[in-house]
PDB file of C-alpha atoms in Angstrom:
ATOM      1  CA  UNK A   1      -3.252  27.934  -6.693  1.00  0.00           C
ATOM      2  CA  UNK A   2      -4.558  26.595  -9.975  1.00  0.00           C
ATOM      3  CA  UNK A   3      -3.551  23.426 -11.037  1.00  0.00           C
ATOM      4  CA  UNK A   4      -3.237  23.898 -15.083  1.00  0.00           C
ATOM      5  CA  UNK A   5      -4.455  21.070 -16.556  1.00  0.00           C
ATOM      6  CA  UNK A   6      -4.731  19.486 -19.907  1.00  0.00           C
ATOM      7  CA  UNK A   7      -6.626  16.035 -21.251  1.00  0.00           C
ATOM      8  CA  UNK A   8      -5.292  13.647 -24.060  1.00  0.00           C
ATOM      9  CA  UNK A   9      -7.755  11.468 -24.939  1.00  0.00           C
ATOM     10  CA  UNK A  10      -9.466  10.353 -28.287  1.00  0.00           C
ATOM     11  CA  UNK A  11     -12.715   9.304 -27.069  1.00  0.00           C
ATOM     12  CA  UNK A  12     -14.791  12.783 -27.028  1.00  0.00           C
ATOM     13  CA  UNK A  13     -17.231  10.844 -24.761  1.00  0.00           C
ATOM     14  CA  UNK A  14     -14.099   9.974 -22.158  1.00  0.00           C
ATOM     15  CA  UNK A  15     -12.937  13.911 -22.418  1.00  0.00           C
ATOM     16  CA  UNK A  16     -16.561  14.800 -22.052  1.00  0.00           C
ATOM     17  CA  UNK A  17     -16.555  12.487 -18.708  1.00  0.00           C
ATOM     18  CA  UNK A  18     -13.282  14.062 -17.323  1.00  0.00           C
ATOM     19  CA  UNK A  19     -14.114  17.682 -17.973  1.00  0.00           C
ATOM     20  CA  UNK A  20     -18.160  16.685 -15.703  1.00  0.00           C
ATOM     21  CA  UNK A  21     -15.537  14.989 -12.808  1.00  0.00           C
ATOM     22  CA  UNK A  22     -13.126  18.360 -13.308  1.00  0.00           C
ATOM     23  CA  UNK A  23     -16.173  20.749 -12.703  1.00  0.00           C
ATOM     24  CA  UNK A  24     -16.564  19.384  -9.162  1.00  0.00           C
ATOM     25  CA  UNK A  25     -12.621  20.873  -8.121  1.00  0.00           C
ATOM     26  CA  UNK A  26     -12.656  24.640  -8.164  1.00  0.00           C
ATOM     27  CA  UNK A  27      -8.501  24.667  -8.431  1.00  0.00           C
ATOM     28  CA  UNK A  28      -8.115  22.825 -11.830  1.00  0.00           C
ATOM     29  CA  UNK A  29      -8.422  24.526 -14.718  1.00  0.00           C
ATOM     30  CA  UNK A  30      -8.658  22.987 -18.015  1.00  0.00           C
ATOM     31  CA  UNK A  31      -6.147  24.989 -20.509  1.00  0.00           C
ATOM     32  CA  UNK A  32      -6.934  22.352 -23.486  1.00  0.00           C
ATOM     33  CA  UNK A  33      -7.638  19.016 -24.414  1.00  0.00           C
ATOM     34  CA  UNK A  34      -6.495  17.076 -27.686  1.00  0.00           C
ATOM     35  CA  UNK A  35      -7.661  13.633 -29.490  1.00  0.00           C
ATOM     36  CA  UNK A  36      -4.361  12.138 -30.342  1.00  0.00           C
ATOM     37  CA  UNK A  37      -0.968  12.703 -29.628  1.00  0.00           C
ATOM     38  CA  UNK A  38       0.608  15.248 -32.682  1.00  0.00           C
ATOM     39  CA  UNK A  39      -2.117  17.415 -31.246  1.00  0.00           C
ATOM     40  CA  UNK A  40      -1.634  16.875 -27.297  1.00  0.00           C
ATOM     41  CA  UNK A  41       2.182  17.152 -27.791  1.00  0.00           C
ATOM     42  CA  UNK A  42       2.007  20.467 -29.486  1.00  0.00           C
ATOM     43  CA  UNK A  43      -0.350  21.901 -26.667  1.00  0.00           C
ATOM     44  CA  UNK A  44       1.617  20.636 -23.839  1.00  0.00           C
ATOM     45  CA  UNK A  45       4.666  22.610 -25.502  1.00  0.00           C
ATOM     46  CA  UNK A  46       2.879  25.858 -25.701  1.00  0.00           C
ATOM     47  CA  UNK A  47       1.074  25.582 -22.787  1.00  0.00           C
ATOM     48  CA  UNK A  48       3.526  23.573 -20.574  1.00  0.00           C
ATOM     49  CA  UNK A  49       0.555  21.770 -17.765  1.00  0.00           C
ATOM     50  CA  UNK A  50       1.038  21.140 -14.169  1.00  0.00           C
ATOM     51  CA  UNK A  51      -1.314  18.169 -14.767  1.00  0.00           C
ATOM     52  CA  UNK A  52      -1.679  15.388 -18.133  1.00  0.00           C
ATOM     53  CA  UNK A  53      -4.607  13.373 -18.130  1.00  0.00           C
ATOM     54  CA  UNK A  54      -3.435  10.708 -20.431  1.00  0.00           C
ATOM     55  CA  UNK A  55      -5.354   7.750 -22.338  1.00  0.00           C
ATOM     56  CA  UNK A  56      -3.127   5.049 -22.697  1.00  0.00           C
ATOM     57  CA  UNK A  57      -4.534   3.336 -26.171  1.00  0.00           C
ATOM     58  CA  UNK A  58      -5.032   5.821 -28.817  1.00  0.00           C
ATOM     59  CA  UNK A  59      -4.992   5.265 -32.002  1.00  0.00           C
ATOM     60  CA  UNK A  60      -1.562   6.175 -34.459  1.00  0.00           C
ATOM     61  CA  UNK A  61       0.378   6.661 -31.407  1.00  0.00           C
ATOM     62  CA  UNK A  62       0.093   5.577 -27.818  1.00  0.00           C
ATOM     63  CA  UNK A  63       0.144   7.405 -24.686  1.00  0.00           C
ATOM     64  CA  UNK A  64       3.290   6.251 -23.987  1.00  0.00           C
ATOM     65  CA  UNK A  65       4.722   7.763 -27.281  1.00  0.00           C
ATOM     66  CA  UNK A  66       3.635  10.487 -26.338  1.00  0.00           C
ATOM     67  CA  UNK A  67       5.348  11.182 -23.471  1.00  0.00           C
ATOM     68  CA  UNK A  68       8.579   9.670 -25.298  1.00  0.00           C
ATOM     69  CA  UNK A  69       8.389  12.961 -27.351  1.00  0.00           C
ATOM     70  CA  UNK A  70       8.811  15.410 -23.896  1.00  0.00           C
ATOM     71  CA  UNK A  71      11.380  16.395 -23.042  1.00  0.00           C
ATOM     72  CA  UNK A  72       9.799  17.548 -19.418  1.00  0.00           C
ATOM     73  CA  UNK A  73       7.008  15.118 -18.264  1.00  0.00           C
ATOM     74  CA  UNK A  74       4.031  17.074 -16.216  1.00  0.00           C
ATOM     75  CA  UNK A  75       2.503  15.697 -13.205  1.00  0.00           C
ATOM     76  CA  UNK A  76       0.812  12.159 -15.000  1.00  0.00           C
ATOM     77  CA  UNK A  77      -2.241  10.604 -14.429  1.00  0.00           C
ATOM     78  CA  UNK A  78      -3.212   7.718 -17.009  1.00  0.00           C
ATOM     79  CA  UNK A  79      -6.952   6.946 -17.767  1.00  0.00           C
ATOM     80  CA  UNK A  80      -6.885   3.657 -19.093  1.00  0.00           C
ATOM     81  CA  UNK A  81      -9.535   0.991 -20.004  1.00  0.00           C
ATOM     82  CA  UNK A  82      -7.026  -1.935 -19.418  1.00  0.00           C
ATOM     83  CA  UNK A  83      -7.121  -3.867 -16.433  1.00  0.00           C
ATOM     84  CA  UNK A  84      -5.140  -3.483 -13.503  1.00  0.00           C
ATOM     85  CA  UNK A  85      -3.010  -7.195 -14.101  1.00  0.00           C
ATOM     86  CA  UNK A  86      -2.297  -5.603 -17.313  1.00  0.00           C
ATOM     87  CA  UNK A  87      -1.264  -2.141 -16.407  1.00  0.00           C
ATOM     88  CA  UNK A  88       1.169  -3.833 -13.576  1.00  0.00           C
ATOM     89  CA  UNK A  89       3.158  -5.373 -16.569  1.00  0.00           C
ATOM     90  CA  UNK A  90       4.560  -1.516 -17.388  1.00  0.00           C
ATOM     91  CA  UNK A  91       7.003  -0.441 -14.523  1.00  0.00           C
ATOM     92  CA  UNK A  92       5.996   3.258 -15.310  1.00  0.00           C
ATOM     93  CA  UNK A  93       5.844   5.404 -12.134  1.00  0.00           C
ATOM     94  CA  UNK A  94       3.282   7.834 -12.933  1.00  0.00           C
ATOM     95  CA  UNK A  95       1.583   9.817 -10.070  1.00  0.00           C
ATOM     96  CA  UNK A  96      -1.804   7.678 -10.445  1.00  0.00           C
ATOM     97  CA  UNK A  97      -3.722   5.756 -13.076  1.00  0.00           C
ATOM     98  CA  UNK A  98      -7.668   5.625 -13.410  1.00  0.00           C
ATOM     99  CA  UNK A  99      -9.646   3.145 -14.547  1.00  0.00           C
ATOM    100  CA  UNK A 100     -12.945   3.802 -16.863  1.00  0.00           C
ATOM    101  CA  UNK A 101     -15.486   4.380 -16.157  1.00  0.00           C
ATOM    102  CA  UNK A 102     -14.092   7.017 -13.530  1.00  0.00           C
ATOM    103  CA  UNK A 103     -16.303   7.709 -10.339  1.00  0.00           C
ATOM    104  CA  UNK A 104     -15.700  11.079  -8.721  1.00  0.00           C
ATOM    105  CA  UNK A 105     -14.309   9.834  -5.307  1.00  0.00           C
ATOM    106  CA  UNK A 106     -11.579   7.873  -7.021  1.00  0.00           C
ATOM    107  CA  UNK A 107     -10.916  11.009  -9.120  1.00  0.00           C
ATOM    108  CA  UNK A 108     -10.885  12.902  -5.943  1.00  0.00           C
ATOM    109  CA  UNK A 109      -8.305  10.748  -4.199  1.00  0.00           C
ATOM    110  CA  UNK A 110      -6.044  11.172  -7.492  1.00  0.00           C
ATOM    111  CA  UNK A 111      -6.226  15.495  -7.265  1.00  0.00           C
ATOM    112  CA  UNK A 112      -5.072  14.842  -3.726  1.00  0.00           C
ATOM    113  CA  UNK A 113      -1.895  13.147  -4.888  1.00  0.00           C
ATOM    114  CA  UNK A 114      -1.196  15.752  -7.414  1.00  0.00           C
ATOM    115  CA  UNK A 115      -2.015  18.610  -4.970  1.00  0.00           C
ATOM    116  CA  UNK A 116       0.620  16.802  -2.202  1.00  0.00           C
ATOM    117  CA  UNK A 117       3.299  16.116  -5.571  1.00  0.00           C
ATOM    118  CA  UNK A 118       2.562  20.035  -6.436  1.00  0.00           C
ATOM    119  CA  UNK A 119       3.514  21.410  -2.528  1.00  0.00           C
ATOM    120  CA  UNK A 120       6.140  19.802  -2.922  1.00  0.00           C
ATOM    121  CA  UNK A 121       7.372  20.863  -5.839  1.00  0.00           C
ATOM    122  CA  UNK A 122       6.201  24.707  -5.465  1.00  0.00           C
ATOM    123  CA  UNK A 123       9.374  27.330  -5.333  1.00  0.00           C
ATOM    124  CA  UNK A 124      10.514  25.251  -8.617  1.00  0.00           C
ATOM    125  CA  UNK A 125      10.498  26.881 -11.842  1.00  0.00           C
ATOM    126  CA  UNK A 126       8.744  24.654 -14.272  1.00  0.00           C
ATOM    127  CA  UNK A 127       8.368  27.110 -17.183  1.00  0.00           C
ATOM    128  CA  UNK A 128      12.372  27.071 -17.707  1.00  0.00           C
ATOM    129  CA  UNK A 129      13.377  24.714 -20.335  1.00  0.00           C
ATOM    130  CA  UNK A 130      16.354  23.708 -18.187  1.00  0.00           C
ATOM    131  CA  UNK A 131      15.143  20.599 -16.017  1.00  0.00           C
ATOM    132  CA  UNK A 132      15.010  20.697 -11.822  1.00  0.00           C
ATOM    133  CA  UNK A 133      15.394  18.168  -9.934  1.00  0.00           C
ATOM    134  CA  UNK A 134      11.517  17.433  -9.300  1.00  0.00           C
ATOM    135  CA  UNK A 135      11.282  17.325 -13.352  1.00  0.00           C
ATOM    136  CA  UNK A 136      10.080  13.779 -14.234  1.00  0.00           C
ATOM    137  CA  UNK A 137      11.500  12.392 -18.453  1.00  0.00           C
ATOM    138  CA  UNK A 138       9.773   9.320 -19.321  1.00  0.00           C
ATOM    139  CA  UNK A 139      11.850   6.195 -20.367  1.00  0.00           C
ATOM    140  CA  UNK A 140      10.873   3.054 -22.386  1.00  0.00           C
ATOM    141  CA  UNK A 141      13.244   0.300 -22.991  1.00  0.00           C
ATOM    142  CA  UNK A 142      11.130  -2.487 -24.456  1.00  0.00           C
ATOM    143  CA  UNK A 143       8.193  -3.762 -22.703  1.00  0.00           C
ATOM    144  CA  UNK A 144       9.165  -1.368 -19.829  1.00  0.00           C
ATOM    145  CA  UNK A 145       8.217   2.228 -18.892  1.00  0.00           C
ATOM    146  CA  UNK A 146       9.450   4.531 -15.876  1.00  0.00           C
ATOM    147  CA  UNK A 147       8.431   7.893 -15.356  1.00  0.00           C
ATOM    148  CA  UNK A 148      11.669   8.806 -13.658  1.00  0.00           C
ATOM    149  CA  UNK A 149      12.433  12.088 -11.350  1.00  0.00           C
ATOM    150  CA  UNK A 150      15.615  13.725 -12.935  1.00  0.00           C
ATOM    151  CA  UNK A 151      16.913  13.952  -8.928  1.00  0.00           C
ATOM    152  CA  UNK A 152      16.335  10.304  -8.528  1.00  0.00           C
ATOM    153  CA  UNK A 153      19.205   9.337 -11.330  1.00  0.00           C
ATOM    154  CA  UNK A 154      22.650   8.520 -10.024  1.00  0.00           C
ATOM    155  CA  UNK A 155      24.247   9.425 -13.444  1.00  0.00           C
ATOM    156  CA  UNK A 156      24.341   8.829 -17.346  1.00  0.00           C
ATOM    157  CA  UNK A 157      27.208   7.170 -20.066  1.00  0.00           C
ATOM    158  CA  UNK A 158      26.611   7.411 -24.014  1.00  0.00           C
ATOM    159  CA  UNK A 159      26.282   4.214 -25.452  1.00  0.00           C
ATOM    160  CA  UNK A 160      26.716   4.768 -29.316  1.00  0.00           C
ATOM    161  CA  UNK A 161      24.164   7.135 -30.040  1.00  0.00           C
ATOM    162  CA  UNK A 162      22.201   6.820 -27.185  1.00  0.00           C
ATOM    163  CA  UNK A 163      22.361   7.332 -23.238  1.00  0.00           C
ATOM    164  CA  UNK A 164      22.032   4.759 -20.731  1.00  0.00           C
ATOM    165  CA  UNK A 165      20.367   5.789 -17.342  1.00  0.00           C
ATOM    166  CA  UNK A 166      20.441   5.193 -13.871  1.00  0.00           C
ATOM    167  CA  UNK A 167      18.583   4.922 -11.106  1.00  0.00           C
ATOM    168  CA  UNK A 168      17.801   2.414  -8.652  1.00  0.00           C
ATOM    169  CA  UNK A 169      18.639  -0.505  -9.901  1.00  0.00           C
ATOM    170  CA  UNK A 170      18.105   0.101 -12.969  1.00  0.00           C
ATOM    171  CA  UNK A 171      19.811   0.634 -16.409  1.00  0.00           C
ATOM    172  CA  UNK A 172      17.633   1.330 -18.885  1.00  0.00           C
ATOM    173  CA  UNK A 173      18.629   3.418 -22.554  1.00  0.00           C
ATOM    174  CA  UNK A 174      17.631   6.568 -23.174  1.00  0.00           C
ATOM    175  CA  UNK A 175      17.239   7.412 -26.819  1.00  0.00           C
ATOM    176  CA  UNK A 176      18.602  10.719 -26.947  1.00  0.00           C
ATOM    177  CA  UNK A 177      22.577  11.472 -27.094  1.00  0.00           C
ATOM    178  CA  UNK A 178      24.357  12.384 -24.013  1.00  0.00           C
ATOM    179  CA  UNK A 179      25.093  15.958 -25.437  1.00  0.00           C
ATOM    180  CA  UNK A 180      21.218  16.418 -25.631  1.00  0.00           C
ATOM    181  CA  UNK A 181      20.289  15.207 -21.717  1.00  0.00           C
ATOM    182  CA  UNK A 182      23.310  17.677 -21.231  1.00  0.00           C
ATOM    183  CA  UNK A 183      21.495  20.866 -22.380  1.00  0.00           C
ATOM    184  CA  UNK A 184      18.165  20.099 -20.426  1.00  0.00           C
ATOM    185  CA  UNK A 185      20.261  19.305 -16.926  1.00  0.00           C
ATOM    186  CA  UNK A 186      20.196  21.433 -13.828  1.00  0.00           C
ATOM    187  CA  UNK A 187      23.875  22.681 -13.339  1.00  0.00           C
ATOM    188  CA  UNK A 188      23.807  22.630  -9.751  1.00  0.00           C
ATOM    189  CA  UNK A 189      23.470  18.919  -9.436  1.00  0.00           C
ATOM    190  CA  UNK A 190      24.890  17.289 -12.311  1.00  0.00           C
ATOM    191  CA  UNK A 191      28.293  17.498 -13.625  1.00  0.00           C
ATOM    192  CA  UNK A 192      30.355  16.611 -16.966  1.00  0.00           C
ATOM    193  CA  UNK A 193      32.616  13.778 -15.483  1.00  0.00           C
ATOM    194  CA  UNK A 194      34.042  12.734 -19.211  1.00  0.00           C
ATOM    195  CA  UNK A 195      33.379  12.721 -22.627  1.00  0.00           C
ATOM    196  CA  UNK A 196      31.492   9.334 -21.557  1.00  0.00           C
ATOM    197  CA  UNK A 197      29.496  10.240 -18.342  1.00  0.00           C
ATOM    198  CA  UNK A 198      27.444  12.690 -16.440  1.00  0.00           C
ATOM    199  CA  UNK A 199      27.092  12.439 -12.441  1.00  0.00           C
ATOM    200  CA  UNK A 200      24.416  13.582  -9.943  1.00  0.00           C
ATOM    201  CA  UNK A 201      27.101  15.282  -7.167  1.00  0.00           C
ATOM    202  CA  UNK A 202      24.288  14.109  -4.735  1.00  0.00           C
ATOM    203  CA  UNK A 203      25.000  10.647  -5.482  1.00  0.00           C
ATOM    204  CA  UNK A 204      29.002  10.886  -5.217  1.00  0.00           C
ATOM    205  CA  UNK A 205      29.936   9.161  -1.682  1.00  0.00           C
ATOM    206  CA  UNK A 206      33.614   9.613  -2.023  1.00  0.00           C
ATOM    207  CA  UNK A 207      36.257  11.482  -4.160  1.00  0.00           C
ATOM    208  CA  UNK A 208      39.861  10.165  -4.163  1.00  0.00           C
ATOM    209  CA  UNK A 209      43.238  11.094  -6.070  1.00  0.00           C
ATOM    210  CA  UNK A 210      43.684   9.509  -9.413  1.00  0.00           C
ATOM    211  CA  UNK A 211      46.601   8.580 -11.949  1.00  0.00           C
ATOM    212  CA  UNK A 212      48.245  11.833 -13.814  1.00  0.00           C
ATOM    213  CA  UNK A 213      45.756  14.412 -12.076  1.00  0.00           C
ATOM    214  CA  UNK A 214      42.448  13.062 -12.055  1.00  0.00           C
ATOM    215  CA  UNK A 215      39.717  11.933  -9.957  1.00  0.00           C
ATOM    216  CA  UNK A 216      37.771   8.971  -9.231  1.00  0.00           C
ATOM    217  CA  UNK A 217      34.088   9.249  -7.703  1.00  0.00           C
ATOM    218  CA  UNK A 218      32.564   6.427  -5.743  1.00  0.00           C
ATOM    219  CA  UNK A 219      29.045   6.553  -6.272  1.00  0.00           C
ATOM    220  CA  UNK A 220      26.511   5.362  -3.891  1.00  0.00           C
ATOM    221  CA  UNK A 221      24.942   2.865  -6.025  1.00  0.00           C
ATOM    222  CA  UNK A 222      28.510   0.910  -6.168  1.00  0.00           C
ATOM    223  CA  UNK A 223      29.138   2.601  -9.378  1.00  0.00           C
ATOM    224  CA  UNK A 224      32.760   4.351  -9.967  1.00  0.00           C
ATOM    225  CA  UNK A 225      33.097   7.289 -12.591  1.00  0.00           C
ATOM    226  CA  UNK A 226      36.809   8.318 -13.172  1.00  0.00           C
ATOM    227  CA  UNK A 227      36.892  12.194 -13.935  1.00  0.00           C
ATOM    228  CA  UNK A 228      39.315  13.041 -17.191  1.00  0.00           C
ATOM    229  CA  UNK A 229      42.059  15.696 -15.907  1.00  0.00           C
ATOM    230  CA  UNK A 230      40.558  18.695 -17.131  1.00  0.00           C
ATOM    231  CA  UNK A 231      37.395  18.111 -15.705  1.00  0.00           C
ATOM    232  CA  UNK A 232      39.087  17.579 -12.321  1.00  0.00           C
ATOM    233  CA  UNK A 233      40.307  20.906 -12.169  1.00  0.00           C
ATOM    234  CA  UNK A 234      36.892  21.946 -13.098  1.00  0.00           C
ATOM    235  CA  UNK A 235      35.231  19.577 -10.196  1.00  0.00           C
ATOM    236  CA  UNK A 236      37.870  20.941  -7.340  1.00  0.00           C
ATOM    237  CA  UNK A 237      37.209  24.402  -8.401  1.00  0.00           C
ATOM    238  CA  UNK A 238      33.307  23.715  -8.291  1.00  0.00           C
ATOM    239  CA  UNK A 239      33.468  21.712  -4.947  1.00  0.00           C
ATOM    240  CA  UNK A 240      36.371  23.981  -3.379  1.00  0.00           C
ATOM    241  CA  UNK A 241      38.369  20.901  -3.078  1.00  0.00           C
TER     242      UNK A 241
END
């Protein structure tokens, strides 16, 4: 299987590098590689990668705006110049991060991790533009960045204009409405609860009778989502409750 690869980086020296360490691994082939983000985000929507190779400090716009632009994150793995107490202040959970100057065996151990992510992944379609569960969206909420697995998240609630998300223990906002996650969701897992709130059904731990025909779902985070009355019907009919 070949892993589809593409490089966004704006040294040509540090692509140059990359594409000498990708030469050595018969399974990856390079489909493009871009200087700064406008141009990287346009290829990875036409080409749509199994595998970003991703400077972290470009110039203009960051690697982390870039990935703020996908709506589907591929399989990440940052090459970075900053050192490794800086790069533990981000809470990102991308697959792998290199430090320059790169040296084939730690290169090597990094294509192992994407081949294992990639098994595990395979009988997926990735080319859809509706999300599975193994999709990863990228989330920054100030100083912090997650690369977050859409089958990971418990559920999501509009706040204003934007969506709040979670998973684990965490809350951070999304800044996209809740009618936009919506479109990109798998339908098998997640579910409209309200006008306020999307679930994961793997998350929901119980479902009990509510006031005037609804339902409430206990989540297993500790969180409760009460389903409006239409949606109820909807969610019995769905679950053949």
């Amino acid at each position: 299987m070949k892993i589809r690869t593409v490089i966004v980086e704006d040294s040509r020296l540090a692509r140059n590098e990359l594409k000498e360490l990708l030469k050595e691994h018969e399974e990856i082939e390079l489909i493009g590689e871009a200087e700064n983000v406008d141009v990287g985000y346009e290829l990875i929507q036409k080409e749509n990668p199994d595998l970003l190779l991703l400077d972290i400090n470009m110039p203009e716009k960051d690697g982390f705006e870039l990935l703020e632009m996908l709506d589907q994150v591929p399989i990440t793995i940052f090459t970075t110049a900053f050192d490794e107490y800086a790069i533990k202040s981000f809470e990102y959970n991308a697959l792998d991060y290199l430090l320059k100057p790169v040296n084939q065996k730690r290169f090597t151990m990094a294509l192992d991790k994407v081949r294992v992510k990639l098994s595990e992944n395979q009988g997926e379609d990735h080319k859809t533009k509706k999300l599975s569960e193994s999709s990863q969206i990228f989330i920054k909420d100030g100083e912090a960045c997650w690369l977050v697995k859409i089958g990971d998240i418990s559920h999501f609630e509009i706040v204003g204009n934007y969506t709040r998300v979670f998973f684990e223990d965490k809350k951070p906002l999304l800044y996209k409405s809740l009618n936009q996650v919506e479109e990109k969701l798998p339908e098998n897992s997640f579910f409209r609860a309200n006008r306020q709130q999307i679930v994961n059904t793997n998350f929901i731990e119980n479902v009990v009778p509510w006031f005037n025909g609804k339902l409430k779902l206990y989540m297993k985070n500790g969180e409760e989502v009460e389903v409006s009355r239409r949606q109820s019907y909807i969610f019995k009919d769905r679950m053949s409750l």
